[in-house]
Every structure is written in C-alpha cells, then in structure tokens.
Amino acid sequence: MMAIPTIVLVAVAVFALIRFIPGDPAALMLGDMAQPDQIAAMRVELGLDKSMPEQFLIWAGNVLQGDFGRSIVNAEAVLPLVVSRFLVSAEIVVVAVLLASLIAVPAGVIAAWRQNSLTDLALVGTATVLLSIPTFWLGLLLLLLFGLELGWLPVLGYVSIGDNLTDGLLYLVLPVVTLVIHEAGVLIRMARASTLEVLRLDYITHARAKGLSESAVLWRHAFKNAFGPTWTMIGLILGNLLGGIAVIETVFTIPGLGRLMVDSIFARDYPVIQGCLLFVSLSYVLVNLIVDLLYPLFDPRVVAE
Amino acid sequence: MKKFTLNGLIGGILIAILLVTAAVGLFWTPFDPMKLSFTARLAAPGTAHLLGTDEFGRDVLSRLMVGARASVWIGVLTVGFATICGTLIGLISGYARGGVDGIIMAVNNALLAFPGILLALGLLAVFGANQYGIIFALGIAYTPSMARVVRGAVLSLREREFIEASRVMGNGELYTMLRHILPNCVAPITVLATSMFGWAILSESALSFLGLGVPPPAPTWGNMLAAGRPFLQQAAWLGLFPGLCIALTLLGINLLGDALRDRLDPRMRGLK
C-alpha cells in the first residue's frame, strides 16, 4: 500500500504548487478594478487568512468530500467539469493503448524471436522512426491527408459516441490512429527487449530441448514471462497519455482534459488547474496501482516475493 | 555489434547537422527570420526561398535555423539543470542513506507520480509561459528521474571494495564521494541525459505548439507548426518542415542514445 503516502504527498505537492504562483489569488480573482476591502473580504471567503497547514487541511477535507472548488472564470464546479472532460480523453487513450498493445506486443515478440534478422531490423527500425515522430505533427499530417485532401474523415470538432455512434466513431479515428502509431513504436521496442531477456534463459533452452515447437516455446513459455515489463510500460503509457494528451486534443479540437488544463493555464483559472493536476495524478497513481495488482496474473513469482 | 555502430553513426550525423545548423543560425541565416514581406506571402519552396515563406512572408529556412538554436539552447539548459540538481540529490541521498534518504526519496517518488509533461504544465502555471519558464518547469520535472538513477548507482557502488579501500586509506567522505563514486556514475548519467535531451526538445516543441512555450514572433519549431496550422491546405510546407526537423532530431537522439547505452552500460546491452 505504498500508494497512500504517495497520494498524500501528491496532494501536498498540488496544493503547494498553486500557492507558489506569484500574486494574491483573491486579487487575481477579482481582477484589476478590485478595492482593497473587497480583496480582504475575498481572502476571508477563500480562507486565505488562515495558516498554511489549516488551509491545506480545509482544502484536503473538501477534496475528500468531492468538493474541488469552483472555476474563477465561470463559477462552474470543478469536479464535474474535470470528470466530464476526463471521460472524453479516457475514451481516446484507452482505445488507442489497447489497439497499440494488440499490434505492438506480438510484433516485438516476433522481432526478438528473429533477433538480428531482416524482420527484426525492419521492425526495430520502424519502431524507432515511429516513436521519433511527434504526435502533434503526425496528427497534423494525417488530418491534412485524410481530412483535407481526401475528405474521408471529419476535420474539426467532436461528437460524443453517446450522442451519435457513427459520427462519434468517425471523429475518433484520426486521434486514435495517431496515438496508436506513436505508442506502437514504444511498445514494440519494450516487448522485444523483455522477450530477448527471457529467450536467453536456461528454461527456454530446456523447453526447446524437450522438442517443443518454436511457437509453443515462444508463446507458451517465453511470452508469459516476457510480458511483465511490457505490461508495466502499458500502465505508464496509459497514465502519461492521460496527462499528455493536450497536444492531440489541440490538433483535433477535442474538448478533453488536456485541453481544459491548457485553457485554464491561459485563463489563470487556478482552481481548475489544481483540480486537473490532482485528478490526473491520482488517476496515474491508480492506473499504476491496478497494473501492479494485476501483475501476478502474468507473473506468479511476483506474489511470492 | 555492427548494427549498433551504424545506429550511432546515423544518430551522430543527424545530431551533428542539428548542432551545426544551430551554430550557423547564430551568425547567419539566408534571410532575416523576422522580416515581413507582404509581396512574398505563402511563397512555395523554390529558388528564391528554398523552403518557402510563411503567412507573413518570412523565410521558413531562416526561421527553422533560428528555431534549431532555440531547441538546442532550451534542451541543453534543461538537461544541465536536471543533471546537476538530480546528481546532487542522488549523491546525497544514496551516500547519506537512513532518514535523509527516506525523506528525499519520498518527495522524489511523489514528484515521479506526476506524468512529466503534466508536472511541467503545472510548473509553467507558476513560472509563466516563456523560455525560462519552460527550462525551469522541464528541468524540475526531469530532476526526480535523474536523482533516482544516480541514487541507485551510488547505493550499489558504495558497497564495492574500492570505495572501502578509499575510506581505509583515510580519505574523507566528501573526497571519496566526488573522486571515486561520482566518476563511476557518469555512464548512467550520460545515457539518461541523452534521452532527456530528446524529451526536452519534444516537450518544448509540444508546449510551444500549445502556445505555452516561447511566444511568437520568436521562431521555434513548435510555434511555427502552430502558426502554420490554419494555412496547411494552401501551404503544406508550413506544416511539413518544422515537424520534419523535430522528428529527425528526435530520431537522431534516439539512435545515438541506443548506441551510447550499448557502449556505456553493458547490463543494458540488447535491452533497447
């Protein structure tokens, strides 16, 4: 349960980060025309007149009750806003990571199995190129080709799958494909590396010596042990994307969490920035926790340790 | 082994081109990168402007050269910041062990619990969206990874005989740490710093693309891509060349990083 102290420290870090922002939040909220007495009243209303530890405890207590505060810009409650935007991002990220894993993991295993062959060189080379292409550029190129030149797919905007299934799916294609192409590069290399490690071990030689077919050795014996590190990587990618999807959402004008965070930074909407930071880092910790808890499914040795 | 040197060679050439371009861009560009020309707006690549002009008639090649300078500068300062701070923290943590180590690592792990780019975004809200804001934000975001790697190296080194020997010879702790432990951490630090240089360049261009980086009119590859977006249909080169620069730079760093890892860190051999 290392997750709990981490979560507490993450909360402290998020709280402290926002307090480091130069300027008085009360004055920022009221704008340039505010009178000193209005600012003082706002400071009391926001609890800024209390000591730091007190402020933190009040804030943490509110957060635990699901009260993330309200947006400075439009007084919207932060938590429902963050959750609704998060669902948009999560839909894209989860589908993309799932597809990328389905393509990349077998490709990586095959590359390792055929180490130093032409297949291996081609796969690793492709993977290295793919992971070097920035997602926002790849997205722009795909948009230019399939959206503007060929006109096959919608260019701007977003329709929720819940509202209209066909349109929703069409709008998902380009952002998902962009992410799949990039993350497949990362995962192919990871899967290849961890499979190579395993293929060197004695029990693989033993399995081959028993006369098992290559495919049985590879998929039944090597793959199970090799998948662990890749599985951890999938978790990391999932968490990273949830935080780093802002560029993709900007390219495809998708109203997701990343875009919300960037817009809030522009608007200096601190409660929303704080809410996004906290929500994403908690989901990152949570995703990695779930990944760790599921790890023994692939690698029973981990429980014994 | 042959393949790895080939990797390193291609990577090295790509990075050398980047560095030379950035260096030349300090003194000379074909045109003034900031000079507006309304007669030459959105001119296609050709003999007059090798890579075309943008929506204000500014020469794309000149702006890319100045952009290379910005990328290299921000990359170097970010990596320098993270390497110095991370190495210091890692050395202290690994060498002191006990309570100090516990506290430092708890904070370090909490910072690692943020996805890097998210932490950088949060820090940018504090420092403000400009060149130095980016350097600090990314530098702080990368410091925990460096600290963790250095601490790990120190922990395994400090149990080795030659460190014990240095102590027995009567050398002070600080001397042992700087003279014997630090030089042996150089390999993992170099490998990580190389990857970090790539992360920094990618993150800088992503942040500039989002409008949170170096503000226009100063050219960076990221903000050139963002500015070219509305004109992609008439002027595809505005989207093509800056992105290509970023991709080739990252490819060079990735290839060079792989080669370095294979050379400097035998345990990582094959783990690419």
Coordinates of N, CA, C and O in Angstrom, one line a residue, chain A residues 6 9-10 13-14 17 20-22 116 120-121 124 128-129 131-134 136-137 140-141 144 148-149 156 189-190 192-194 196-197 200 239-240 243-244 246-247 250-251 253 259 261-262 265-266 270 273 277 280-281 284-285, chain B residues 3 106-107 109-119 121-127 202 205-207 209-212 222 225 229 232-233 236 239-244 246-248 250-252 254-255 258 261 267 269-272:
Chain A
T6 N 2.0 8.1 -1.2 CA 2.3 8.8 -2.4 C 1.1 9.8 -2.7 O 1.3 10.9 -3.1
L9 N 1.4 12.8 -0.5 CA 2.4 13.7 -1.0 C 2.0 14.4 -2.3 O 2.3 15.6 -2.5
V10 N 1.3 13.7 -3.2 CA 0.9 14.3 -4.4 C -0.1 15.4 -4.1 O 0.0 16.5 -4.6
A13 N 1.8 18.3 -2.8 CA 2.6 19.0 -3.9 C 1.6 19.8 -4.8 O 2.0 21.0 -5.1
V14 N 0.4 19.3 -5.1 CA -0.5 20.1 -5.9 C -0.9 21.3 -5.1 O -1.0 22.4 -5.7
L17 N 2.0 23.8 -5.0 CA 2.3 24.3 -6.4 C 1.5 25.6 -6.6 O 2.0 26.6 -7.1
F20 N 2.5 28.6 -4.8 CA 3.8 29.3 -5.3 C 3.5 30.3 -6.4 O 4.4 31.1 -6.7
I21 N 2.3 30.2 -7.0 CA 2.0 31.2 -8.1 C 2.1 32.6 -7.6 O 1.5 32.9 -6.5
P22 N 2.9 33.4 -8.2 CA 3.1 34.8 -7.7 C 1.7 35.5 -7.7 O 0.9 35.3 -8.6
N116 N 18.2 -10.0 -35.0 CA 19.2 -9.6 -35.9 C 18.9 -10.1 -37.4 O 19.8 -10.0 -38.2
D120 N 13.6 -8.5 -37.9 CA 13.9 -7.7 -36.7 C 14.4 -6.3 -37.0 O 13.9 -5.3 -36.4
L121 N 15.3 -6.2 -37.9 CA 15.9 -4.9 -38.3 C 14.7 -4.0 -38.7 O 14.6 -2.8 -38.3
V124 N 12.4 -3.1 -35.7 CA 13.0 -2.2 -34.7 C 13.2 -0.8 -35.4 O 13.0 0.3 -34.8
T128 N 11.6 2.6 -34.1 CA 12.4 3.8 -33.7 C 11.9 5.0 -34.4 O 11.9 6.1 -33.9
V129 N 11.6 4.9 -35.7 CA 11.1 6.0 -36.5 C 9.8 6.5 -36.0 O 9.6 7.7 -35.7
L131 N 8.5 6.2 -33.0 CA 8.4 6.8 -31.7 C 9.2 8.2 -31.8 O 9.1 9.0 -30.8
S132 N 9.9 8.5 -32.9 CA 10.5 9.7 -33.0 C 9.6 10.8 -33.6 O 10.0 12.0 -33.7
I133 N 8.5 10.4 -34.2 CA 7.6 11.3 -34.8 C 6.7 12.0 -33.7 O 6.0 11.2 -33.0
P134 N 6.8 13.3 -33.5 CA 5.9 13.9 -32.5 C 4.5 13.7 -32.9 O 4.1 13.8 -34.0
F136 N 1.8 15.4 -32.3 CA 1.1 16.6 -32.9 C 1.4 16.8 -34.3 O 0.5 17.2 -35.1
W137 N 2.6 16.4 -34.8 CA 2.9 16.6 -36.2 C 2.3 15.5 -37.0 O 1.6 15.7 -38.0
L140 N -1.3 16.3 -37.4 CA -1.5 17.3 -38.5 C -1.4 16.7 -39.9 O -2.2 17.0 -40.8
L141 N -0.4 15.8 -40.1 CA -0.2 15.2 -41.4 C -1.4 14.3 -41.8 O -1.9 14.4 -42.9
L144 N -4.3 16.5 -42.6 CA -4.1 17.1 -43.9 C -4.4 16.1 -45.0 O -5.2 16.4 -46.0
L148 N -8.4 16.8 -45.1 CA -8.5 17.9 -46.1 C -8.3 17.5 -47.5 O -9.1 17.8 -48.4
E149 N -7.3 16.6 -47.8 CA -7.0 16.2 -49.2 C -8.1 15.2 -49.7 O -8.7 15.4 -50.7
L156 N -12.6 18.9 -38.0 CA -12.6 19.6 -36.8 C -13.8 19.2 -36.0 O -14.9 19.0 -36.5
R189 N 9.5 -1.9 -29.1 CA 10.9 -1.9 -28.5 C 10.9 -2.6 -27.2 O 11.8 -3.3 -26.8
M190 N 9.9 -2.2 -26.3 CA 9.8 -2.7 -25.0 C 9.6 -4.2 -25.0 O 10.2 -5.0 -24.3
R192 N 10.1 -6.3 -27.4 CA 11.3 -7.0 -28.0 C 12.4 -7.2 -26.9 O 12.9 -8.3 -26.7
A193 N 12.7 -6.1 -26.2 CA 13.7 -6.1 -25.2 C 13.4 -7.1 -24.1 O 14.3 -7.9 -23.7
S194 N 12.2 -7.2 -23.6 CA 11.9 -8.1 -22.5 C 11.9 -9.5 -23.0 O 12.2 -10.4 -22.2
L196 N 13.8 -10.7 -25.4 CA 15.2 -11.1 -25.6 C 15.8 -11.5 -24.3 O 16.5 -12.5 -24.3
E197 N 15.5 -10.8 -23.2 CA 16.0 -11.2 -21.9 C 15.6 -12.6 -21.6 O 16.4 -13.4 -21.1
R200 N 17.0 -15.8 -23.5 CA 18.4 -16.3 -23.1 C 18.4 -17.3 -22.0 O 19.5 -17.8 -21.7
G239 N -1.1 6.2 -18.2 CA -1.1 7.3 -17.3 C -0.5 8.6 -17.9 O -1.0 9.7 -17.8
N240 N 0.6 8.4 -18.6 CA 1.3 9.5 -19.3 C 0.4 10.2 -20.3 O 0.3 11.4 -20.4
G243 N -2.2 12.5 -19.0 CA -1.7 13.8 -18.7 C -1.2 14.5 -19.9 O -1.3 15.8 -20.0
G244 N -0.8 13.8 -20.9 CA -0.1 14.5 -22.0 C -0.9 14.5 -23.3 O -0.3 14.8 -24.4
A246 N -2.9 16.7 -24.2 CA -3.3 18.0 -24.6 C -3.0 18.4 -26.1 O -3.8 19.0 -26.8
V247 N -1.8 18.0 -26.5 CA -1.5 18.3 -27.9 C -2.4 17.7 -28.9 O -2.8 18.3 -29.9
T250 N -5.6 19.4 -29.0 CA -5.5 20.7 -29.7 C -5.5 20.5 -31.2 O -6.2 21.2 -31.9
V251 N -4.8 19.5 -31.7 CA -4.8 19.2 -33.1 C -6.2 18.9 -33.6 O -6.6 19.5 -34.7
T253 N -9.1 19.5 -32.1 CA -10.1 20.2 -31.4 C -11.1 19.3 -30.6 O -12.3 19.4 -30.8
R259 N -6.9 19.7 -22.9 CA -7.3 21.0 -23.4 C -7.8 21.9 -22.3 O -7.5 23.1 -22.2
M261 N -7.0 21.8 -19.2 CA -5.9 22.2 -18.4 C -5.2 23.4 -19.1 O -4.8 24.4 -18.4
V262 N -4.9 23.2 -20.4 CA -4.2 24.3 -21.1 C -5.0 25.6 -21.1 O -4.5 26.7 -20.8
I265 N -4.8 27.3 -17.9 CA -3.5 28.0 -17.6 C -3.5 29.3 -18.3 O -3.1 30.3 -17.7
F266 N -4.1 29.4 -19.5 CA -4.2 30.6 -20.2 C -5.1 31.6 -19.4 O -4.8 32.8 -19.3
Y270 N -7.0 29.1 -11.5 CA -6.2 28.2 -10.6 C -7.0 27.0 -10.0 O -6.5 25.9 -9.9
I273 N -7.0 24.4 -12.7 CA -5.6 23.8 -12.9 C -5.4 22.8 -11.8 O -4.9 21.7 -12.0
L277 N -4.7 18.8 -12.2 CA -3.5 18.2 -11.7 C -3.7 17.1 -10.7 O -3.2 16.0 -10.9
V280 N -5.6 14.1 -12.5 CA -4.8 13.3 -13.4 C -3.7 12.5 -12.6 O -3.5 11.3 -12.9
S281 N -3.1 13.2 -11.6 CA -2.0 12.5 -10.9 C -2.6 11.4 -10.1 O -2.0 10.3 -10.0
Y284 N -3.3 8.6 -12.4 CA -2.0 8.0 -12.8 C -1.5 7.0 -11.7 O -1.2 5.9 -12.0
V285 N -1.6 7.4 -10.5 CA -1.2 6.5 -9.4 C -2.1 5.3 -9.3 O -1.7 4.2 -9.2
Chain B
K3 N 25.4 -3.4 -36.3 CA 24.2 -2.6 -36.4 C 24.2 -1.4 -35.4 O 23.7 -0.4 -35.8
A106 N 11.0 10.0 -0.6 CA 9.5 10.1 -0.6 C 9.1 11.2 -1.4 O 8.1 11.1 -2.2
V107 N 9.8 12.4 -1.3 CA 9.4 13.6 -2.1 C 9.7 13.2 -3.6 O 8.8 13.5 -4.5
N109 N 9.6 10.4 -5.1 CA 8.6 9.5 -5.7 C 7.3 10.2 -5.9 O 6.6 9.8 -6.8
A110 N 7.0 11.1 -5.0 CA 5.7 11.9 -5.2 C 5.8 12.6 -6.5 O 4.8 12.7 -7.2
L111 N 7.0 13.2 -6.7 CA 7.1 14.0 -8.0 C 7.1 13.1 -9.2 O 6.6 13.4 -10.2
L112 N 7.6 11.9 -9.0 CA 7.6 10.9 -10.1 C 6.2 10.4 -10.4 O 5.9 9.8 -11.4
A113 N 5.3 10.6 -9.4 CA 3.9 10.1 -9.5 C 3.1 11.0 -10.5 O 2.0 10.7 -10.9
F114 N 3.7 12.2 -10.9 CA 3.1 13.0 -11.9 C 3.6 12.6 -13.3 O 4.9 12.5 -13.4
P115 N 2.8 12.5 -14.3 CA 3.4 12.3 -15.6 C 4.2 13.6 -15.9 O 3.8 14.7 -15.5
G116 N 5.4 13.4 -16.4 CA 6.4 14.5 -16.6 C 5.8 15.8 -17.2 O 5.9 16.9 -16.7
I117 N 5.0 15.6 -18.3 CA 4.5 16.8 -19.0 C 3.5 17.5 -18.2 O 3.4 18.7 -18.2
L118 N 2.7 16.7 -17.4 CA 1.7 17.3 -16.5 C 2.4 18.2 -15.5 O 1.9 19.3 -15.2
L119 N 3.4 17.7 -14.8 CA 4.1 18.4 -13.8 C 4.7 19.7 -14.5 O 4.6 20.8 -13.9
L121 N 3.5 21.3 -17.0 CA 2.3 22.2 -17.2 C 2.0 23.0 -16.0 O 1.8 24.2 -16.0
G122 N 1.9 22.2 -14.8 CA 1.6 22.8 -13.6 C 2.7 23.9 -13.2 O 2.3 25.0 -12.8
L123 N 3.9 23.5 -13.4 CA 5.0 24.4 -13.1 C 5.0 25.6 -14.0 O 5.3 26.8 -13.5
L124 N 4.6 25.4 -15.2 CA 4.5 26.6 -16.2 C 3.5 27.6 -15.7 O 3.7 28.8 -15.9
A125 N 2.4 27.1 -15.0 CA 1.4 28.0 -14.5 C 2.1 28.9 -13.4 O 1.7 30.0 -13.2
V126 N 3.1 28.3 -12.8 CA 3.8 29.1 -11.7 C 4.8 30.1 -12.3 O 4.8 31.3 -12.0
F127 N 5.7 29.5 -13.2 CA 6.8 30.3 -13.8 C 6.4 31.2 -14.9 O 7.1 32.2 -15.3
L202 N 11.3 17.6 -27.5 CA 9.9 17.3 -27.8 C 9.0 18.1 -26.9 O 8.0 18.6 -27.5
S205 N 8.8 21.7 -27.9 CA 8.0 22.0 -29.2 C 6.5 21.7 -28.9 O 5.7 22.5 -29.4
A206 N 6.2 20.7 -28.1 CA 4.8 20.5 -27.8 C 4.2 21.7 -27.0 O 3.1 22.2 -27.3
L207 N 4.9 22.2 -26.0 CA 4.4 23.3 -25.3 C 4.3 24.6 -26.1 O 3.3 25.3 -26.0
F209 N 3.8 24.5 -29.3 CA 2.7 24.3 -30.2 C 1.4 24.6 -29.5 O 0.5 25.1 -30.1
L210 N 1.3 24.3 -28.2 CA 0.1 24.6 -27.4 C 0.0 26.1 -27.1 O -1.0 26.6 -26.6
G211 N 1.1 26.9 -27.4 CA 1.0 28.3 -27.1 C 1.5 28.6 -25.7 O 1.4 29.7 -25.2
L212 N 2.1 27.6 -25.0 CA 2.6 27.8 -23.7 C 4.1 27.9 -23.6 O 4.7 27.9 -22.6
G222 N 8.0 24.4 -32.7 CA 6.7 24.1 -32.2 C 5.7 25.3 -32.5 O 4.6 25.1 -33.0
L225 N 4.8 25.4 -36.2 CA 3.8 24.4 -36.6 C 2.4 25.0 -36.2 O 1.5 24.9 -37.0
R229 N -0.7 26.1 -38.9 CA -1.9 25.2 -39.0 C -3.1 25.7 -39.8 O -3.6 25.0 -40.6
L232 N -2.5 25.2 -43.7 CA -2.0 23.9 -44.2 C -2.4 23.6 -45.6 O -1.7 23.1 -46.4
Q233 N -3.7 23.9 -45.9 CA -4.2 23.5 -47.2 C -3.5 24.2 -48.4 O -3.2 23.7 -49.4
A236 N 1.3 23.6 -47.5 CA 1.6 22.4 -46.7 C 3.0 22.4 -46.1 O 3.2 21.8 -45.1
G239 N 3.5 23.1 -42.5 CA 3.3 22.0 -41.5 C 4.4 21.0 -41.7 O 4.7 20.2 -40.7
L240 N 4.9 20.9 -42.9 CA 5.9 19.8 -43.2 C 7.2 20.0 -42.5 O 7.7 19.1 -41.8
F241 N 7.9 21.1 -42.8 CA 9.3 21.3 -42.5 C 9.6 21.4 -41.0 O 10.5 20.7 -40.5
P242 N 8.8 22.2 -40.2 CA 9.1 22.2 -38.8 C 9.0 20.9 -38.1 O 9.8 20.4 -37.3
G243 N 7.9 20.1 -38.5 CA 7.7 18.8 -37.9 C 8.8 17.8 -38.3 O 9.3 17.0 -37.5
L244 N 9.2 17.9 -39.6 CA 10.3 17.1 -40.0 C 11.6 17.3 -39.2 O 12.3 16.4 -38.8
I246 N 11.8 18.4 -36.1 CA 11.6 17.8 -34.8 C 11.8 16.3 -34.9 O 12.6 15.7 -34.1
A247 N 11.2 15.7 -35.9 CA 11.2 14.2 -36.0 C 12.6 13.7 -36.2 O 13.1 12.8 -35.6
L248 N 13.4 14.4 -37.1 CA 14.7 14.0 -37.4 C 15.6 14.2 -36.2 O 16.5 13.3 -35.9
L250 N 14.7 14.1 -33.1 CA 14.4 13.0 -32.1 C 14.9 11.7 -32.5 O 15.4 10.9 -31.7
L251 N 14.8 11.4 -33.8 CA 15.4 10.1 -34.4 C 16.8 10.1 -34.1 O 17.4 9.0 -33.6
G252 N 17.5 11.2 -34.4 CA 19.0 11.2 -34.1 C 19.3 10.9 -32.7 O 20.2 10.1 -32.4
N254 N 17.4 9.4 -30.4 CA 17.1 8.0 -30.1 C 18.1 7.0 -30.5 O 18.5 6.1 -29.8
L255 N 18.6 7.2 -31.8 CA 19.6 6.3 -32.3 C 20.9 6.5 -31.5 O 21.5 5.5 -31.1
D258 N 20.6 4.9 -28.1 CA 20.7 3.4 -28.1 C 22.2 3.0 -28.2 O 22.6 2.1 -27.5
R261 N 24.0 3.7 -24.9 CA 23.6 2.8 -23.9 C 24.3 1.4 -24.1 O 24.8 0.8 -23.2
R267 N 25.1 -3.8 -19.0 CA 24.0 -4.5 -18.5 C 22.7 -4.3 -19.4 O 21.8 -5.1 -19.4
R269 N 22.8 -3.9 -22.6 CA 23.0 -4.4 -23.9 C 21.9 -5.3 -24.4 O 21.5 -6.2 -23.7
G270 N 21.4 -4.9 -25.6 CA 20.3 -5.8 -26.1 C 18.9 -5.3 -25.6 O 17.9 -5.6 -26.1
L271 N 18.9 -4.5 -24.5 CA 17.6 -4.1 -23.9 C 17.1 -2.8 -24.6 O 16.7 -1.9 -23.9
K272 N 17.1 -2.8 -25.9 CA 16.8 -1.5 -26.5 C 15.3 -1.4 -26.8 O 14.7 -2.4 -27.0

